[in-house]
mmCIF file of C-alpha atoms in Angstrom:
data_model
loop_
_atom_site.group_PDB
_atom_site.id
_atom_site.type_symbol
_atom_site.label_atom_id
_atom_site.label_comp_id
_atom_site.label_asym_id
_atom_site.label_seq_id
_atom_site.Cartn_x
_atom_site.Cartn_y
_atom_site.Cartn_z
ATOM 1 C CA UNK A 1 93.481 87.656 107.669
ATOM 2 C CA UNK A 2 96.541 89.512 108.863
ATOM 3 C CA UNK A 3 97.643 93.118 108.316
ATOM 4 C CA UNK A 4 100.766 93.500 106.211
ATOM 5 C CA UNK A 5 103.972 93.847 108.204
ATOM 6 C CA UNK A 6 106.110 96.952 107.956
ATOM 7 C CA UNK A 7 109.417 96.323 106.145
ATOM 8 C CA UNK A 8 111.314 96.216 109.458
ATOM 9 C CA UNK A 9 109.066 93.406 110.808
ATOM 10 C CA UNK A 10 107.568 95.519 113.616
ATOM 11 C CA UNK A 11 103.857 95.672 114.458
ATOM 12 C CA UNK A 12 101.850 97.955 112.136
ATOM 13 C CA UNK A 13 100.767 101.161 113.855
ATOM 14 C CA UNK A 14 97.168 102.308 113.902
ATOM 15 C CA UNK A 15 96.654 105.851 112.573
ATOM 16 C CA UNK A 16 96.141 108.266 115.517
ATOM 17 C CA UNK A 17 92.583 109.120 114.492
ATOM 18 C CA UNK A 18 91.517 105.459 114.749
ATOM 19 C CA UNK A 19 90.823 103.347 117.857
ATOM 20 C CA UNK A 20 91.620 99.668 118.341
ATOM 21 C CA UNK A 21 88.295 97.836 118.371
ATOM 22 C CA UNK A 22 86.418 100.409 116.267
ATOM 23 C CA UNK A 23 86.318 98.210 113.183
ATOM 24 C CA UNK A 24 83.403 100.007 111.512
ATOM 25 C CA UNK A 25 85.091 103.370 112.172
ATOM 26 C CA UNK A 26 81.977 105.048 113.622
ATOM 27 C CA UNK A 27 83.794 106.378 116.695
ATOM 28 C CA UNK A 28 82.245 103.817 119.077
ATOM 29 C CA UNK A 29 83.341 100.356 120.173
ATOM 30 C CA UNK A 30 80.314 98.096 120.415
ATOM 31 C CA UNK A 31 78.726 94.814 119.298
ATOM 32 C CA UNK A 32 78.698 95.971 115.664
ATOM 33 C CA UNK A 33 82.486 96.001 115.751
ATOM 34 C CA UNK A 34 82.605 92.493 117.231
ATOM 35 C CA UNK A 35 80.261 91.292 114.479
ATOM 36 C CA UNK A 36 82.522 92.885 111.860
ATOM 37 C CA UNK A 37 85.496 90.974 113.314
ATOM 38 C CA UNK A 38 83.592 87.697 113.034
ATOM 39 C CA UNK A 39 82.680 88.512 109.427
ATOM 40 C CA UNK A 40 86.356 89.209 108.687
ATOM 41 C CA UNK A 41 87.348 85.936 110.368
ATOM 42 C CA UNK A 42 85.038 83.845 108.166
ATOM 43 C CA UNK A 43 85.729 85.753 104.947
ATOM 44 C CA UNK A 44 82.369 87.550 104.695
ATOM 45 C CA UNK A 45 83.987 90.994 104.979
ATOM 46 C CA UNK A 46 87.186 92.127 103.311
ATOM 47 C CA UNK A 47 88.756 94.704 105.629
ATOM 48 C CA UNK A 48 90.914 97.659 104.749
ATOM 49 C CA UNK A 49 94.391 97.635 106.275
ATOM 50 C CA UNK A 50 93.204 100.049 108.970
ATOM 51 C CA UNK A 51 90.099 97.992 109.750
ATOM 52 C CA UNK A 52 92.262 94.907 110.102
ATOM 53 C CA UNK A 53 94.493 96.691 112.609
ATOM 54 C CA UNK A 54 91.388 97.828 114.534
ATOM 55 C CA UNK A 55 90.016 94.264 114.477
ATOM 56 C CA UNK A 56 93.165 92.746 116.013
ATOM 57 C CA UNK A 57 92.174 93.553 119.593
ATOM 58 C CA UNK A 58 94.610 91.140 121.247
ATOM 59 C CA UNK A 59 97.620 91.982 119.092
ATOM 60 C CA UNK A 60 98.228 88.509 117.646
ATOM 61 C CA UNK A 61 98.051 89.860 114.068
ATOM 62 C CA UNK A 62 94.830 87.948 113.275
ATOM 63 C CA UNK A 63 91.134 88.765 113.330
ATOM 64 C CA UNK A 64 89.265 85.932 115.004
ATOM 65 C CA UNK A 65 86.631 85.070 117.611
ATOM 66 C CA UNK A 66 89.012 85.973 120.446
ATOM 67 C CA UNK A 67 89.233 89.530 119.128
ATOM 68 C CA UNK A 68 85.435 89.701 118.863
ATOM 69 C CA UNK A 69 85.149 88.516 122.475
ATOM 70 C CA UNK A 70 87.664 91.109 123.697
ATOM 71 C CA UNK A 71 85.780 93.861 121.859
ATOM 72 C CA UNK A 72 82.457 92.762 123.378
ATOM 73 C CA UNK A 73 84.015 92.595 126.839
ATOM 74 C CA UNK A 74 85.423 96.096 126.396
ATOM 75 C CA UNK A 75 82.084 97.412 125.119
ATOM 76 C CA UNK A 76 80.262 96.238 128.261
ATOM 77 C CA UNK A 77 82.983 97.320 130.689
ATOM 78 C CA UNK A 78 84.399 93.870 131.475
ATOM 79 C CA UNK A 79 87.801 94.659 129.913
ATOM 80 C CA UNK A 80 89.530 97.922 130.838
ATOM 81 C CA UNK A 81 91.578 98.347 127.664
ATOM 82 C CA UNK A 82 92.123 96.953 124.189
#
């Protein structure tokens, strides 16, 4: 799944109160978020627009296993930013 594009074709912007990687919107970035990304990727979870933007950790406009990996790496301190 991909987030809808703004009319001008630019990248959608995450609302300021949300954090990239925090797919379940609980204020923490952890393995639960990575699991949510995998569920989105296989169609087991239908994300909101905001959740989809949070799930796209690498900015390629998709939610897939790479995003889940990046989120896990960030959660354990192996990736400095998302």
